[in-house]
Amino acid sequence: STGITATAEEIPDGIVVLTIQSPVLLQTVSLACDTHLPEDNHFHLAPGRSKRIRFTPAGGSAPRFKVHLAALNLRDSITVRTDG
């Protein structure tokens, strides 16, 4: 296990907040989502820090949120969905 935690929470207006925390440096985190646009992408995340990224719907009524999180130093990508 990588020890990375990533959660997605829906807030009003179809916006989703993704929170990422990692015990190790994540290099060039990239977020791929078909339904929402992230306010930030391609960033480094320092060890022990958390980062919150707001996603706004890319189109009309947004289907269920799903994002793929990858980093240069992660072997596998992580998929995060909202609970709904």
mmCIF file of N, CA, C and O in Angstrom:
data_model
loop_
_atom_site.group_PDB
_atom_site.id
_atom_site.type_symbol
_atom_site.label_atom_id
_atom_site.label_comp_id
_atom_site.label_asym_id
_atom_site.label_seq_id
_atom_site.Cartn_x
_atom_site.Cartn_y
_atom_site.Cartn_z
ATOM 1 N N SER A 1 0.841 -1.193 0.000
ATOM 2 C CA SER A 1 0.000 0.000 0.000
ATOM 3 C C SER A 1 0.877 1.245 0.000
ATOM 4 O O SER A 1 1.908 1.308 0.654
ATOM 5 N N THR A 2 0.435 2.241 -0.720
ATOM 6 C CA THR A 2 1.218 3.460 -0.867
ATOM 7 C C THR A 2 1.028 4.419 0.298
ATOM 8 O O THR A 2 1.827 5.324 0.478
ATOM 9 N N GLY A 3 -0.073 4.256 1.059
ATOM 10 C CA GLY A 3 -0.353 5.180 2.143
ATOM 11 C C GLY A 3 -1.005 6.461 1.670
ATOM 12 O O GLY A 3 -1.275 7.362 2.460
ATOM 13 N N ILE A 4 -1.274 6.569 0.385
ATOM 14 C CA ILE A 4 -1.913 7.752 -0.166
ATOM 15 C C ILE A 4 -3.415 7.674 0.099
ATOM 16 O O ILE A 4 -4.021 6.626 -0.093
ATOM 17 N N THR A 5 -3.999 8.784 0.566
ATOM 18 C CA THR A 5 -5.450 8.836 0.693
ATOM 19 C C THR A 5 -5.978 9.891 -0.259
ATOM 20 O O THR A 5 -5.384 10.960 -0.420
ATOM 21 N N ALA A 6 -7.080 9.572 -0.910
ATOM 22 C CA ALA A 6 -7.725 10.505 -1.828
ATOM 23 C C ALA A 6 -9.227 10.310 -1.701
ATOM 24 O O ALA A 6 -9.719 9.193 -1.839
ATOM 25 N N THR A 7 -9.924 11.393 -1.380
ATOM 26 C CA THR A 7 -11.375 11.324 -1.223
ATOM 27 C C THR A 7 -12.027 12.414 -2.050
ATOM 28 O O THR A 7 -11.454 13.486 -2.253
ATOM 29 N N ALA A 8 -13.231 12.130 -2.531
ATOM 30 C CA ALA A 8 -13.993 13.096 -3.322
ATOM 31 C C ALA A 8 -15.313 13.356 -2.620
ATOM 32 O O ALA A 8 -16.012 12.422 -2.242
ATOM 33 N N GLU A 9 -15.628 14.634 -2.446
ATOM 34 C CA GLU A 9 -16.863 15.032 -1.768
ATOM 35 C C GLU A 9 -17.631 15.994 -2.653
ATOM 36 O O GLU A 9 -17.086 16.990 -3.129
ATOM 37 N N GLU A 10 -18.914 15.657 -2.875
ATOM 38 C CA GLU A 10 -19.759 16.546 -3.669
ATOM 39 C C GLU A 10 -20.257 17.679 -2.800
ATOM 40 O O GLU A 10 -20.683 17.462 -1.666
ATOM 41 N N ILE A 11 -20.190 18.902 -3.333
ATOM 42 C CA ILE A 11 -20.764 20.052 -2.657
ATOM 43 C C ILE A 11 -21.769 20.676 -3.631
ATOM 44 O O ILE A 11 -21.863 20.228 -4.777
ATOM 45 N N PRO A 12 -22.536 21.682 -3.222
ATOM 46 C CA PRO A 12 -23.580 22.209 -4.122
ATOM 47 C C PRO A 12 -23.059 22.650 -5.491
ATOM 48 O O PRO A 12 -21.869 22.913 -5.665
ATOM 49 N N ASP A 13 -23.990 22.751 -6.436
ATOM 50 C CA ASP A 13 -23.728 23.197 -7.808
ATOM 51 C C ASP A 13 -22.896 22.200 -8.609
ATOM 52 O O ASP A 13 -22.230 22.586 -9.571
ATOM 53 N N GLY A 14 -22.909 20.927 -8.231
ATOM 54 C CA GLY A 14 -22.202 19.905 -8.989
ATOM 55 C C GLY A 14 -20.700 19.934 -8.814
ATOM 56 O O GLY A 14 -19.973 19.219 -9.493
ATOM 57 N N ILE A 15 -20.219 20.792 -7.907
ATOM 58 C CA ILE A 15 -18.777 20.888 -7.669
ATOM 59 C C ILE A 15 -18.327 19.724 -6.792
ATOM 60 O O ILE A 15 -19.041 19.303 -5.883
ATOM 61 N N VAL A 16 -17.154 19.199 -7.092
ATOM 62 C CA VAL A 16 -16.582 18.106 -6.301
ATOM 63 C C VAL A 16 -15.229 18.578 -5.775
ATOM 64 O O VAL A 16 -14.449 19.195 -6.501
ATOM 65 N N VAL A 17 -14.973 18.304 -4.497
ATOM 66 C CA VAL A 17 -13.695 18.646 -3.893
ATOM 67 C C VAL A 17 -12.911 17.352 -3.672
ATOM 68 O O VAL A 17 -13.382 16.448 -2.970
ATOM 69 N N LEU A 18 -11.750 17.280 -4.285
ATOM 70 C CA LEU A 18 -10.865 16.126 -4.132
ATOM 71 C C LEU A 18 -9.784 16.498 -3.124
ATOM 72 O O LEU A 18 -9.158 17.552 -3.247
ATOM 73 N N THR A 19 -9.596 15.653 -2.106
ATOM 74 C CA THR A 19 -8.554 15.879 -1.117
ATOM 75 C C THR A 19 -7.546 14.744 -1.217
ATOM 76 O O THR A 19 -7.922 13.572 -1.173
ATOM 77 N N ILE A 20 -6.278 15.111 -1.395
ATOM 78 C CA ILE A 20 -5.202 14.128 -1.554
ATOM 79 C C ILE A 20 -4.199 14.335 -0.430
ATOM 80 O O ILE A 20 -3.838 15.475 -0.119
ATOM 81 N N GLN A 21 -3.760 13.225 0.164
ATOM 82 C CA GLN A 21 -2.695 13.286 1.167
ATOM 83 C C GLN A 21 -1.754 12.115 0.923
ATOM 84 O O GLN A 21 -2.195 11.019 0.573
ATOM 85 N N SER A 22 -0.454 12.367 1.095
ATOM 86 C CA SER A 22 0.528 11.322 0.820
ATOM 87 C C SER A 22 1.682 11.396 1.810
ATOM 88 O O SER A 22 2.144 12.487 2.137
ATOM 89 N N PRO A 23 2.167 10.242 2.272
ATOM 90 C CA PRO A 23 3.331 10.232 3.162
ATOM 91 C C PRO A 23 4.648 10.453 2.410
ATOM 92 O O PRO A 23 5.674 10.714 3.016
ATOM 93 N N VAL A 24 4.601 10.359 1.085
ATOM 94 C CA VAL A 24 5.808 10.544 0.269
ATOM 95 C C VAL A 24 5.560 11.646 -0.747
ATOM 96 O O VAL A 24 4.417 11.960 -1.073
ATOM 97 N N LEU A 25 6.632 12.223 -1.275
ATOM 98 C CA LEU A 25 6.513 13.222 -2.322
ATOM 99 C C LEU A 25 5.831 12.605 -3.537
ATOM 100 O O LEU A 25 6.203 11.519 -3.982
ATOM 101 N N LEU A 26 4.821 13.291 -4.063
ATOM 102 C CA LEU A 26 4.219 12.885 -5.333
ATOM 103 C C LEU A 26 4.691 13.871 -6.391
ATOM 104 O O LEU A 26 4.498 15.079 -6.263
ATOM 105 N N GLN A 27 5.327 13.338 -7.424
ATOM 106 C CA GLN A 27 5.907 14.170 -8.466
ATOM 107 C C GLN A 27 4.942 14.322 -9.631
ATOM 108 O O GLN A 27 4.468 13.323 -10.182
ATOM 109 N N THR A 28 4.677 15.544 -10.008
ATOM 110 C CA THR A 28 3.829 15.873 -11.151
ATOM 111 C C THR A 28 2.540 15.056 -11.141
ATOM 112 O O THR A 28 2.308 14.210 -11.996
ATOM 113 N N VAL A 29 1.716 15.319 -10.145
ATOM 114 C CA VAL A 29 0.407 14.675 -10.057
ATOM 115 C C VAL A 29 -0.436 15.141 -11.242
ATOM 116 O O VAL A 29 -0.494 16.333 -11.541
ATOM 117 N N SER A 30 -1.059 14.202 -11.924
ATOM 118 C CA SER A 30 -1.974 14.564 -13.006
ATOM 119 C C SER A 30 -3.342 13.966 -12.717
ATOM 120 O O SER A 30 -3.453 12.835 -12.238
ATOM 121 N N LEU A 31 -4.362 14.754 -13.009
ATOM 122 C CA LEU A 31 -5.739 14.372 -12.738
ATOM 123 C C LEU A 31 -6.502 14.287 -14.050
ATOM 124 O O LEU A 31 -6.545 15.259 -14.804
ATOM 125 N N ALA A 32 -7.068 13.111 -14.343
ATOM 126 C CA ALA A 32 -7.817 12.909 -15.584
ATOM 127 C C ALA A 32 -9.266 12.612 -15.240
ATOM 128 O O ALA A 32 -9.565 11.625 -14.566
ATOM 129 N N CYS A 33 -10.166 13.500 -15.685
ATOM 130 C CA CYS A 33 -11.586 13.346 -15.395
ATOM 131 C C CYS A 33 -12.375 13.747 -16.631
ATOM 132 O O CYS A 33 -12.128 14.806 -17.210
ATOM 133 N N ASP A 34 -13.312 12.887 -17.049
ATOM 134 C CA ASP A 34 -14.095 13.155 -18.260
ATOM 135 C C ASP A 34 -15.238 14.133 -18.023
ATOM 136 O O ASP A 34 -15.724 14.745 -18.964
ATOM 137 N N THR A 35 -15.694 14.266 -16.780
ATOM 138 C CA THR A 35 -16.929 15.002 -16.511
ATOM 139 C C THR A 35 -16.735 16.353 -15.830
ATOM 140 O O THR A 35 -17.632 17.181 -15.840
ATOM 141 N N HIS A 36 -15.580 16.555 -15.210
ATOM 142 C CA HIS A 36 -15.329 17.777 -14.452
ATOM 143 C C HIS A 36 -13.943 18.332 -14.769
ATOM 144 O O HIS A 36 -13.043 17.581 -15.142
ATOM 145 N N LEU A 37 -13.774 19.648 -14.573
ATOM 146 C CA LEU A 37 -12.491 20.304 -14.815
ATOM 147 C C LEU A 37 -11.838 20.681 -13.488
ATOM 148 O O LEU A 37 -12.466 21.355 -12.663
ATOM 149 N N PRO A 38 -10.578 20.265 -13.266
ATOM 150 C CA PRO A 38 -9.897 20.603 -12.016
ATOM 151 C C PRO A 38 -9.371 22.035 -12.033
ATOM 152 O O PRO A 38 -8.969 22.535 -13.084
ATOM 153 N N GLU A 39 -9.384 22.676 -10.856
ATOM 154 C CA GLU A 39 -8.845 24.041 -10.776
ATOM 155 C C GLU A 39 -7.320 24.043 -10.805
ATOM 156 O O GLU A 39 -6.706 25.078 -11.048
ATOM 157 N N ASP A 40 -6.713 22.900 -10.542
ATOM 158 C CA ASP A 40 -5.259 22.774 -10.560
ATOM 159 C C ASP A 40 -4.926 21.383 -11.083
ATOM 160 O O ASP A 40 -5.675 20.435 -10.860
ATOM 161 N N ASN A 41 -3.812 21.270 -11.803
ATOM 162 C CA ASN A 41 -3.401 19.978 -12.349
ATOM 163 C C ASN A 41 -1.897 20.038 -12.587
ATOM 164 O O ASN A 41 -1.333 21.120 -12.731
ATOM 165 N N HIS A 42 -1.249 18.897 -12.590
ATOM 166 C CA HIS A 42 0.194 18.802 -12.829
ATOM 167 C C HIS A 42 0.975 19.578 -11.761
ATOM 168 O O HIS A 42 1.596 20.589 -12.039
ATOM 169 N N PHE A 43 0.897 19.093 -10.545
ATOM 170 C CA PHE A 43 1.549 19.741 -9.407
ATOM 171 C C PHE A 43 2.303 18.698 -8.594
ATOM 172 O O PHE A 43 2.063 17.493 -8.737
ATOM 173 N N HIS A 44 3.216 19.145 -7.765
ATOM 174 C CA HIS A 44 3.908 18.262 -6.814
ATOM 175 C C HIS A 44 3.181 18.361 -5.472
ATOM 176 O O HIS A 44 2.644 19.411 -5.138
ATOM 177 N N LEU A 45 3.189 17.263 -4.723
ATOM 178 C CA LEU A 45 2.598 17.268 -3.389
ATOM 179 C C LEU A 45 3.665 16.808 -2.397
ATOM 180 O O LEU A 45 4.185 15.697 -2.510
ATOM 181 N N ALA A 46 3.989 17.691 -1.459
ATOM 182 C CA ALA A 46 5.038 17.403 -0.478
ATOM 183 C C ALA A 46 4.584 16.328 0.504
ATOM 184 O O ALA A 46 3.388 16.208 0.791
ATOM 185 N N PRO A 47 5.523 15.554 1.034
ATOM 186 C CA PRO A 47 5.183 14.498 1.991
ATOM 187 C C PRO A 47 4.457 15.070 3.208
ATOM 188 O O PRO A 47 4.833 16.119 3.727
ATOM 189 N N GLY A 48 3.395 14.381 3.635
ATOM 190 C CA GLY A 48 2.676 14.776 4.831
ATOM 191 C C GLY A 48 1.730 15.944 4.647
ATOM 192 O O GLY A 48 1.020 16.321 5.560
ATOM 193 N N ARG A 49 1.707 16.541 3.459
ATOM 194 C CA ARG A 49 0.808 17.668 3.197
ATOM 195 C C ARG A 49 -0.459 17.151 2.533
ATOM 196 O O ARG A 49 -0.463 16.102 1.903
ATOM 197 N N SER A 50 -1.530 17.915 2.653
ATOM 198 C CA SER A 50 -2.738 17.560 1.919
ATOM 199 C C SER A 50 -3.069 18.690 0.965
ATOM 200 O O SER A 50 -2.670 19.839 1.175
ATOM 201 N N LYS A 51 -3.769 18.347 -0.101
ATOM 202 C CA LYS A 51 -4.159 19.342 -1.104
ATOM 203 C C LYS A 51 -5.609 19.104 -1.473
ATOM 204 O O LYS A 51 -6.034 17.964 -1.643
ATOM 205 N N ARG A 52 -6.342 20.209 -1.559
ATOM 206 C CA ARG A 52 -7.750 20.155 -1.970
ATOM 207 C C ARG A 52 -7.874 20.793 -3.347
ATOM 208 O O ARG A 52 -7.374 21.896 -3.559
ATOM 209 N N ILE A 53 -8.512 20.085 -4.265
ATOM 210 C CA ILE A 53 -8.702 20.579 -5.620
ATOM 211 C C ILE A 53 -10.198 20.583 -5.915
ATOM 212 O O ILE A 53 -10.866 19.558 -5.765
ATOM 213 N N ARG A 54 -10.712 21.728 -6.336
ATOM 214 C CA ARG A 54 -12.122 21.833 -6.711
ATOM 215 C C ARG A 54 -12.282 21.466 -8.188
ATOM 216 O O ARG A 54 -11.507 21.912 -9.032
ATOM 217 N N PHE A 55 -13.292 20.662 -8.472
ATOM 218 C CA PHE A 55 -13.636 20.280 -9.840
ATOM 219 C C PHE A 55 -15.008 20.864 -10.167
ATOM 220 O O PHE A 55 -15.953 20.678 -9.399
ATOM 221 N N THR A 56 -15.116 21.551 -11.291
ATOM 222 C CA THR A 56 -16.408 22.068 -11.728
ATOM 223 C C THR A 56 -16.909 21.237 -12.902
ATOM 224 O O THR A 56 -16.108 20.758 -13.714
ATOM 225 N N PRO A 57 -18.224 21.040 -12.993
ATOM 226 C CA PRO A 57 -18.768 20.230 -14.089
ATOM 227 C C PRO A 57 -18.373 20.808 -15.445
ATOM 228 O O PRO A 57 -18.397 22.018 -15.645
ATOM 229 N N ALA A 58 -17.998 19.936 -16.366
ATOM 230 C CA ALA A 58 -17.541 20.367 -17.687
ATOM 231 C C ALA A 58 -18.701 20.611 -18.634
ATOM 232 O O ALA A 58 -18.558 21.322 -19.614
ATOM 233 N N GLY A 59 -19.853 20.027 -18.356
ATOM 234 C CA GLY A 59 -20.986 20.164 -19.270
ATOM 235 C C GLY A 59 -22.256 20.491 -18.514
ATOM 236 O O GLY A 59 -22.222 21.185 -17.503
ATOM 237 N N GLY A 60 -23.358 19.972 -18.980
ATOM 238 C CA GLY A 60 -24.652 20.217 -18.347
ATOM 239 C C GLY A 60 -24.767 19.486 -17.030
ATOM 240 O O GLY A 60 -23.990 19.701 -16.116
ATOM 241 N N SER A 61 -25.739 18.592 -16.936
ATOM 242 C CA SER A 61 -25.896 17.833 -15.694
ATOM 243 C C SER A 61 -24.771 16.807 -15.631
ATOM 244 O O SER A 61 -24.604 15.987 -16.524
ATOM 245 N N ALA A 62 -23.995 16.895 -14.575
ATOM 246 C CA ALA A 62 -22.801 16.058 -14.469
ATOM 247 C C ALA A 62 -23.168 14.651 -14.043
ATOM 248 O O ALA A 62 -23.878 14.466 -13.068
ATOM 249 N N PRO A 63 -22.698 13.645 -14.768
ATOM 250 C CA PRO A 63 -22.862 12.264 -14.297
ATOM 251 C C PRO A 63 -21.966 12.036 -13.084
ATOM 252 O O PRO A 63 -21.268 12.937 -12.641
ATOM 253 N N ARG A 64 -21.996 10.838 -12.568
ATOM 254 C CA ARG A 64 -21.201 10.523 -11.378
ATOM 255 C C ARG A 64 -19.720 10.825 -11.594
ATOM 256 O O ARG A 64 -19.147 10.489 -12.622
ATOM 257 N N PHE A 65 -19.132 11.431 -10.595
ATOM 258 C CA PHE A 65 -17.741 11.880 -10.662
ATOM 259 C C PHE A 65 -16.771 10.711 -10.520
ATOM 260 O O PHE A 65 -16.936 9.851 -9.657
ATOM 261 N N LYS A 66 -15.762 10.696 -11.386
ATOM 262 C CA LYS A 66 -14.682 9.715 -11.293
ATOM 263 C C LYS A 66 -13.421 10.375 -11.821
ATOM 264 O O LYS A 66 -13.442 10.976 -12.898
ATOM 265 N N VAL A 67 -12.330 10.280 -11.068
ATOM 266 C CA VAL A 67 -11.071 10.874 -11.504
ATOM 267 C C VAL A 67 -9.959 9.842 -11.357
ATOM 268 O O VAL A 67 -9.987 9.011 -10.447
ATOM 269 N N HIS A 68 -9.015 9.882 -12.290
ATOM 270 C CA HIS A 68 -7.826 9.030 -12.223
ATOM 271 C C HIS A 68 -6.653 9.922 -11.825
ATOM 272 O O HIS A 68 -6.363 10.903 -12.499
ATOM 273 N N LEU A 69 -6.004 9.554 -10.740
ATOM 274 C CA LEU A 69 -4.875 10.310 -10.215
ATOM 275 C C LEU A 69 -3.609 9.526 -10.518
ATOM 276 O O LEU A 69 -3.514 8.343 -10.193
ATOM 277 N N ALA A 70 -2.656 10.186 -11.168
ATOM 278 C CA ALA A 70 -1.380 9.547 -11.483
ATOM 279 C C ALA A 70 -0.254 10.499 -11.080
ATOM 280 O O ALA A 70 -0.472 11.701 -10.933
ATOM 281 N N ALA A 71 0.924 9.956 -10.859
ATOM 282 C CA ALA A 71 2.110 10.759 -10.576
ATOM 283 C C ALA A 71 3.303 10.053 -11.197
ATOM 284 O O ALA A 71 3.284 8.833 -11.380
ATOM 285 N N LEU A 72 4.342 10.815 -11.504
ATOM 286 C CA LEU A 72 5.517 10.227 -12.155
ATOM 287 C C LEU A 72 6.118 9.097 -11.336
ATOM 288 O O LEU A 72 6.638 8.135 -11.885
ATOM 289 N N ASN A 73 6.069 9.219 -10.006
ATOM 290 C CA ASN A 73 6.700 8.205 -9.161
ATOM 291 C C ASN A 73 5.709 7.215 -8.562
ATOM 292 O O ASN A 73 6.044 6.501 -7.635
ATOM 293 N N LEU A 74 4.492 7.144 -9.108
ATOM 294 C CA LEU A 74 3.531 6.113 -8.703
ATOM 295 C C LEU A 74 3.494 5.037 -9.770
ATOM 296 O O LEU A 74 3.385 5.344 -10.959
ATOM 297 N N ARG A 75 3.537 3.794 -9.334
ATOM 298 C CA ARG A 75 3.504 2.695 -10.311
ATOM 299 C C ARG A 75 2.123 2.577 -10.955
ATOM 300 O O ARG A 75 2.006 2.362 -12.154
ATOM 301 N N ASP A 76 1.080 2.699 -10.143
ATOM 302 C CA ASP A 76 -0.292 2.562 -10.640
ATOM 303 C C ASP A 76 -1.073 3.839 -10.371
ATOM 304 O O ASP A 76 -0.827 4.520 -9.374
ATOM 305 N N SER A 77 -2.030 4.129 -11.238
ATOM 306 C CA SER A 77 -2.890 5.275 -10.980
ATOM 307 C C SER A 77 -3.926 4.897 -9.928
ATOM 308 O O SER A 77 -4.168 3.715 -9.662
ATOM 309 N N ILE A 78 -4.520 5.902 -9.329
ATOM 310 C CA ILE A 78 -5.534 5.717 -8.290
ATOM 311 C C ILE A 78 -6.833 6.275 -8.837
ATOM 312 O O ILE A 78 -6.858 7.386 -9.372
ATOM 313 N N THR A 79 -7.920 5.510 -8.721
ATOM 314 C CA THR A 79 -9.227 5.991 -9.161
ATOM 315 C C THR A 79 -10.037 6.386 -7.945
ATOM 316 O O THR A 79 -10.106 5.641 -6.962
ATOM 317 N N VAL A 80 -10.632 7.587 -8.015
ATOM 318 C CA VAL A 80 -11.428 8.099 -6.902
ATOM 319 C C VAL A 80 -12.807 8.446 -7.448
ATOM 320 O O VAL A 80 -12.924 9.074 -8.496
ATOM 321 N N ARG A 81 -13.832 8.016 -6.715
ATOM 322 C CA ARG A 81 -15.231 8.304 -7.094
ATOM 323 C C ARG A 81 -15.936 8.965 -5.914
ATOM 324 O O ARG A 81 -15.531 8.786 -4.772
ATOM 325 N N THR A 82 -17.028 9.665 -6.218
ATOM 326 C CA THR A 82 -17.867 10.161 -5.132
ATOM 327 C C THR A 82 -18.721 8.998 -4.632
ATOM 328 O O THR A 82 -18.917 8.004 -5.338
ATOM 329 N N ASP A 83 -19.235 9.133 -3.445
ATOM 330 C CA ASP A 83 -20.000 8.045 -2.821
ATOM 331 C C ASP A 83 -21.339 7.799 -3.502
ATOM 332 O O ASP A 83 -21.833 6.697 -3.520
ATOM 333 N N GLY A 84 -21.937 8.851 -4.076
ATOM 334 C CA GLY A 84 -23.314 8.783 -4.573
ATOM 335 C C GLY A 84 -23.619 7.724 -5.578
ATOM 336 O O GLY A 84 -22.836 7.101 -6.191
#
